[in-house]
Short mmCIF file of C-alpha atoms in Angstrom, two decimals:
data_model
loop_
_atom_site.label_atom_id
_atom_site.label_comp_id
_atom_site.label_asym_id
_atom_site.label_seq_id
_atom_site.Cartn_x
_atom_site.Cartn_y
_atom_site.Cartn_z
CA MET A 1 139.44 122.62 114.45
CA SER A 2 136.66 123.44 112.03
CA GLU A 3 133.27 121.86 112.58
CA SER A 4 131.87 119.38 110.03
CA PRO A 5 129.12 120.90 107.91
CA ARG A 6 125.67 120.06 109.18
CA VAL A 7 123.44 118.00 106.88
CA PRO A 8 120.11 119.80 106.51
CA PRO A 9 117.02 117.71 107.33
CA ASP A 10 115.22 116.18 104.36
CA PRO A 11 112.09 118.33 103.82
CA TRP A 12 110.27 115.27 102.40
CA HIS A 13 110.96 112.96 105.34
CA HIS A 14 107.69 113.61 107.17
CA LEU A 15 105.72 112.47 104.10
CA ARG A 16 107.00 108.92 104.60
CA GLU A 17 104.57 108.61 107.49
CA HIS A 18 101.68 108.76 105.01
CA THR A 19 102.78 106.46 102.19
CA ALA A 20 104.59 103.21 101.49
CA ALA A 21 106.09 104.73 98.35
CA ARG A 22 109.86 104.95 98.23
CA ILE A 23 110.34 108.69 98.76
CA ALA A 24 112.81 110.79 100.76
CA LEU A 25 115.44 108.03 100.69
CA GLY A 26 118.36 110.40 101.19
CA ARG A 27 121.83 109.70 99.81
CA SER A 28 125.33 108.82 100.82
CA GLY A 29 127.76 110.39 98.41
CA ALA A 30 126.53 109.43 94.96
CA GLY A 31 124.47 106.48 96.21
CA LEU A 32 121.77 105.51 98.67
CA PRO A 33 122.35 105.13 102.41
CA THR A 34 123.08 101.59 103.53
CA ASP A 35 119.85 101.21 105.49
CA GLU A 36 117.80 102.14 102.41
CA LEU A 37 119.71 99.62 100.29
CA LEU A 38 118.93 96.95 102.87
CA ARG A 39 115.24 97.90 102.92
CA PHE A 40 115.14 97.71 99.12
CA GLY A 41 116.78 94.28 99.19
CA LEU A 42 114.21 93.04 101.70
CA ALA A 43 111.27 94.39 99.69
CA HIS A 44 112.64 92.81 96.52
CA ALA A 45 113.06 89.45 98.27
CA GLN A 46 109.50 89.60 99.62
CA ALA A 47 108.11 90.33 96.15
CA ARG A 48 110.15 87.50 94.63
CA ASP A 49 109.05 85.05 97.33
CA ALA A 50 105.41 86.01 96.77
CA VAL A 51 105.68 84.98 93.11
CA HIS A 52 107.12 81.55 93.90
CA LEU A 53 105.12 80.72 97.04
CA ALA A 54 102.61 77.89 96.46
CA LEU A 55 98.98 78.28 97.48
CA ASP A 56 97.94 75.90 100.27
CA VAL A 57 94.55 74.92 98.87
CA ALA A 58 93.66 72.64 101.80
CA ALA A 59 94.37 75.37 104.37
CA LEU A 60 92.43 77.96 102.37
CA THR A 61 89.47 75.61 101.99
CA ALA A 62 89.46 75.03 105.74
CA ARG A 63 89.46 78.79 106.43
CA LEU A 64 86.53 79.27 104.05
CA ARG A 65 84.46 76.39 105.46
CA PRO A 66 82.45 78.66 107.84
CA LEU A 67 81.05 80.43 104.77
CA ASN A 68 79.18 77.21 103.84
CA LEU A 69 80.23 77.27 100.19
CA THR A 70 80.53 74.23 97.96
CA THR A 71 84.18 74.29 96.89
CA HIS A 72 85.98 72.69 93.97
CA ALA A 73 89.74 72.75 93.37
CA VAL A 74 91.08 72.81 89.81
CA ARG A 75 94.42 73.16 88.07
CA SER A 76 95.52 74.95 84.96
CA ALA A 77 97.41 73.24 82.15
CA ALA A 78 100.69 74.45 83.70
CA THR A 79 102.15 71.45 85.50
CA ASP A 80 104.39 73.40 87.90
CA ARG A 81 105.40 76.92 88.89
CA ALA A 82 108.27 77.09 86.42
CA SER A 83 106.04 76.27 83.43
CA TYR A 84 103.41 78.67 84.76
CA LEU A 85 105.90 81.55 84.79
CA LEU A 86 107.50 80.68 81.44
CA ARG A 87 104.27 79.79 79.60
CA PRO A 88 101.46 82.24 80.45
CA ASP A 89 99.24 80.53 77.85
CA LEU A 90 99.17 77.33 79.93
CA GLY A 91 97.87 79.24 82.94
CA ARG A 92 94.89 80.40 80.88
CA ARG A 93 93.64 76.88 80.15
CA LEU A 94 92.16 74.27 82.44
CA HIS A 95 93.79 70.89 82.91
CA PRO A 96 91.75 68.53 80.66
CA ASP A 97 90.73 66.31 83.59
CA ASP A 98 89.40 69.27 85.58
CA ALA A 99 87.62 70.72 82.55
CA ALA A 100 85.72 67.44 82.09
CA ARG A 101 84.92 67.25 85.82
CA LEU A 102 83.47 70.77 85.87
CA ARG A 103 81.29 70.06 82.83
CA ASP A 104 79.88 67.03 84.67
CA LEU A 105 79.07 69.29 87.65
CA SER A 106 77.23 71.93 85.61
CA ARG A 107 73.50 72.49 86.07
CA PRO A 108 71.08 73.47 83.29
CA GLU A 109 70.05 76.67 85.07
CA GLY A 110 73.65 77.80 85.59
CA CYS A 111 74.18 80.70 87.99
CA ASP A 112 74.20 84.50 87.97
CA LEU A 113 77.70 84.86 89.45
CA LEU A 114 80.53 82.38 89.78
CA ILE A 115 83.51 83.26 91.99
CA VAL A 116 86.88 81.77 91.09
CA ILE A 117 89.93 82.18 93.32
CA GLY A 118 93.25 81.94 91.47
CA ASP A 119 96.71 82.02 93.01
CA GLY A 120 98.05 84.18 90.18
CA LEU A 121 101.36 85.87 90.89
CA SER A 122 100.86 86.09 94.65
CA ALA A 123 99.44 83.21 96.68
CA GLN A 124 100.13 85.41 99.70
CA ALA A 125 97.50 87.86 98.47
CA ILE A 126 94.93 85.07 98.27
CA GLU A 127 95.74 83.72 101.73
CA ARG A 128 95.46 87.17 103.32
CA GLN A 129 92.75 88.94 101.34
CA ALA A 130 90.44 86.29 99.87
CA PRO A 131 88.70 85.16 103.13
CA PRO A 132 87.63 88.64 104.33
CA LEU A 133 86.75 89.67 100.77
CA LEU A 134 84.54 86.62 100.23
CA GLU A 135 82.82 87.22 103.56
CA ALA A 136 82.07 90.80 102.50
CA VAL A 137 80.84 89.70 99.05
CA LEU A 138 78.46 87.14 100.53
CA SER A 139 77.15 89.53 103.17
CA GLN A 140 76.27 92.09 100.47
CA ALA A 141 74.85 89.62 97.94
CA PRO A 142 71.42 90.67 96.58
CA PRO A 143 68.72 88.13 97.45
CA ASP A 144 67.68 87.66 93.81
CA TRP A 145 71.15 86.58 92.64
CA SER A 146 72.17 82.92 92.40
CA LEU A 147 75.78 82.08 93.20
CA GLY A 148 77.64 79.09 91.83
CA PRO A 149 80.11 76.93 93.75
CA LEU A 150 83.43 78.42 94.76
CA VAL A 151 86.28 77.29 92.51
CA ILE A 152 89.90 77.47 93.71
CA ALA A 153 92.42 77.33 90.84
CA THR A 154 96.18 76.86 91.04
CA GLN A 155 98.79 78.00 88.51
CA ALA A 156 96.02 80.31 87.28
CA ARG A 157 95.96 83.34 85.02
CA VAL A 158 92.97 85.68 84.77
CA ALA A 159 91.57 84.10 81.60
CA LEU A 160 91.29 80.70 83.31
CA GLY A 161 88.09 82.02 84.89
CA ASP A 162 86.48 82.23 81.44
CA GLU A 163 86.78 78.49 80.84
CA VAL A 164 85.64 77.71 84.39
CA GLY A 165 82.65 80.02 84.06
CA ALA A 166 81.66 78.56 80.70
CA ALA A 167 81.89 74.99 82.02
CA LEU A 168 79.56 75.80 84.93
CA GLY A 169 77.11 77.93 82.95
CA ALA A 170 77.81 81.23 84.73
CA ARG A 171 76.40 84.44 83.35
CA LEU A 172 79.13 86.39 85.16
CA VAL A 173 82.47 85.21 86.52
CA ALA A 174 84.54 87.11 89.09
CA MET A 175 88.15 86.00 89.20
CA LEU A 176 89.87 86.84 92.51
CA ILE A 177 93.58 86.59 91.80
CA GLY A 178 96.92 87.52 93.30
CA GLU A 179 98.36 90.55 91.50
CA ARG A 180 101.95 91.01 90.41
CA PRO A 181 103.82 91.92 93.63
CA GLY A 182 105.22 95.41 94.05
CA LEU A 183 108.06 96.48 96.31
CA SER A 184 105.57 97.80 98.85
CA SER A 185 102.64 95.47 98.14
CA PRO A 186 103.46 91.75 97.80
CA ASP A 187 99.93 90.79 98.92
CA SER A 188 97.59 92.78 96.66
CA LEU A 189 94.51 91.03 95.24
CA GLY A 190 92.68 91.89 92.03
CA ILE A 191 89.11 91.13 90.92
CA TYR A 192 88.33 90.61 87.22
CA LEU A 193 84.67 90.55 86.22
CA THR A 194 83.57 89.08 82.86
CA TRP A 195 80.11 88.84 81.34
CA ALA A 196 79.23 85.62 79.43
CA PRO A 197 82.59 83.99 80.10
CA GLN A 198 84.01 81.76 77.41
CA ALA A 199 87.42 80.85 76.04
CA GLY A 200 88.81 83.65 73.89
CA ARG A 201 87.61 86.62 75.96
CA HIS A 202 90.19 89.38 76.15
CA ASP A 203 91.07 91.99 78.75
CA ALA A 204 89.05 94.75 77.09
CA GLN A 205 85.95 92.67 77.88
CA ARG A 206 86.57 92.67 81.63
CA ASN A 207 86.28 95.12 84.49
CA CYS A 208 89.07 95.16 87.05
CA ILE A 209 89.05 96.11 90.73
CA SER A 210 92.66 96.24 91.88
CA ASN A 211 94.75 96.69 95.02
CA VAL A 212 92.33 94.92 97.36
CA ARG A 213 94.07 94.87 100.75
CA PRO A 214 93.76 96.80 104.02
CA GLU A 215 96.33 99.39 102.91
CA GLY A 216 94.57 99.86 99.56
CA LEU A 217 90.90 99.12 98.83
CA PRO A 218 89.38 97.43 101.92
CA PRO A 219 87.36 94.22 101.41
CA SER A 220 84.01 95.82 102.24
CA ALA A 221 84.53 98.63 99.72
CA ALA A 222 85.75 96.15 97.10
CA ALA A 223 82.63 94.01 97.60
CA THR A 224 80.38 97.06 97.22
CA ARG A 225 82.12 98.00 93.98
CA LEU A 226 81.91 94.44 92.68
CA TRP A 227 78.16 94.19 93.26
CA TRP A 228 77.62 97.60 91.63
CA LEU A 229 79.45 96.34 88.54
CA CYS A 230 77.55 93.04 88.62
CA ARG A 231 74.18 94.82 88.59
CA GLU A 232 75.22 97.10 85.76
CA ALA A 233 76.68 94.18 83.80
CA ARG A 234 73.45 92.21 84.08
CA GLN A 235 71.41 95.19 82.97
CA LEU A 236 73.67 96.06 80.03
CA ARG A 237 74.66 92.45 79.29
CA LEU A 238 78.33 93.33 79.00
CA THR A 239 81.52 94.11 80.89
CA GLY A 240 84.77 95.79 79.88
CA VAL A 241 85.50 99.13 78.28
CA GLU A 242 81.80 99.78 77.62
CA LEU A 243 80.93 99.44 81.31
CA LYS A 244 82.23 102.48 83.18
CA ASP A 245 82.78 102.11 86.91
CA ARG A 246 80.79 104.92 88.51
CA SER A 247 80.23 103.12 91.79
CA ASP A 248 81.84 105.93 93.77
CA GLN A 249 79.56 108.62 92.34
CA PRO A 250 76.29 109.52 94.11
CA LEU A 251 73.15 108.46 92.28
CA LEU A 252 71.39 111.44 90.73
CA SER A 253 68.12 109.57 90.56
CA GLN A 254 66.80 106.19 91.60
CA ARG A 255 66.20 103.97 88.62
CA SER A 256 64.67 100.56 88.46
CA ARG A 257 66.96 97.59 88.03
CA ASP A 258 66.48 94.18 86.57
#
């Protein structure tokens, strides 16, 4: 009886130890092996669940209480998750009641930086990454910067931070938001920084720090990058395509700031 031909080992298999990317999947006939199909189905289900999972604002507020931040919860104009997903424009606008409430809370002096937490497309990212990131941001805050209250927004898109920042008189707004889930990263958080926030700002006027999570950009490194961008934004009075992120390059010379 002739022996069955041996299947040679996949030369890429050892690389799977170093990445979550879907590589070296192998094949069974013309398709994928059953175990890889099952893993793909699980990853797809996790990404889908991350999009639909609601943010528990009360639980998040309780976790952030040790940071001693004044916290306000707001909603976008999207009344539920279905309208949020089908009408992105509603997620970019504040609910009228919350817009009026924030204007009543504003102070004449405003603040240098306002942090807004938005559920975005992954509440799971906010629940996992926002607390350690906020702790790192506060621990690295320059002493001459004033911070506004923390605002937690539900059914939120990135541009919602512009209206929130304008209502509270912020010179800079940093929107911490759940990013669109990937098959290997359903809990990735993004930071969007905007100078002089106001309704009508567009994405070219923001700087983005993405993939904030332990497997990507750790909270401490993300906070360092955010403060570098904040300082540069205040000096140049702008954010976006004209503000290049060189935070990972060594300084050639020490220059005065502010």
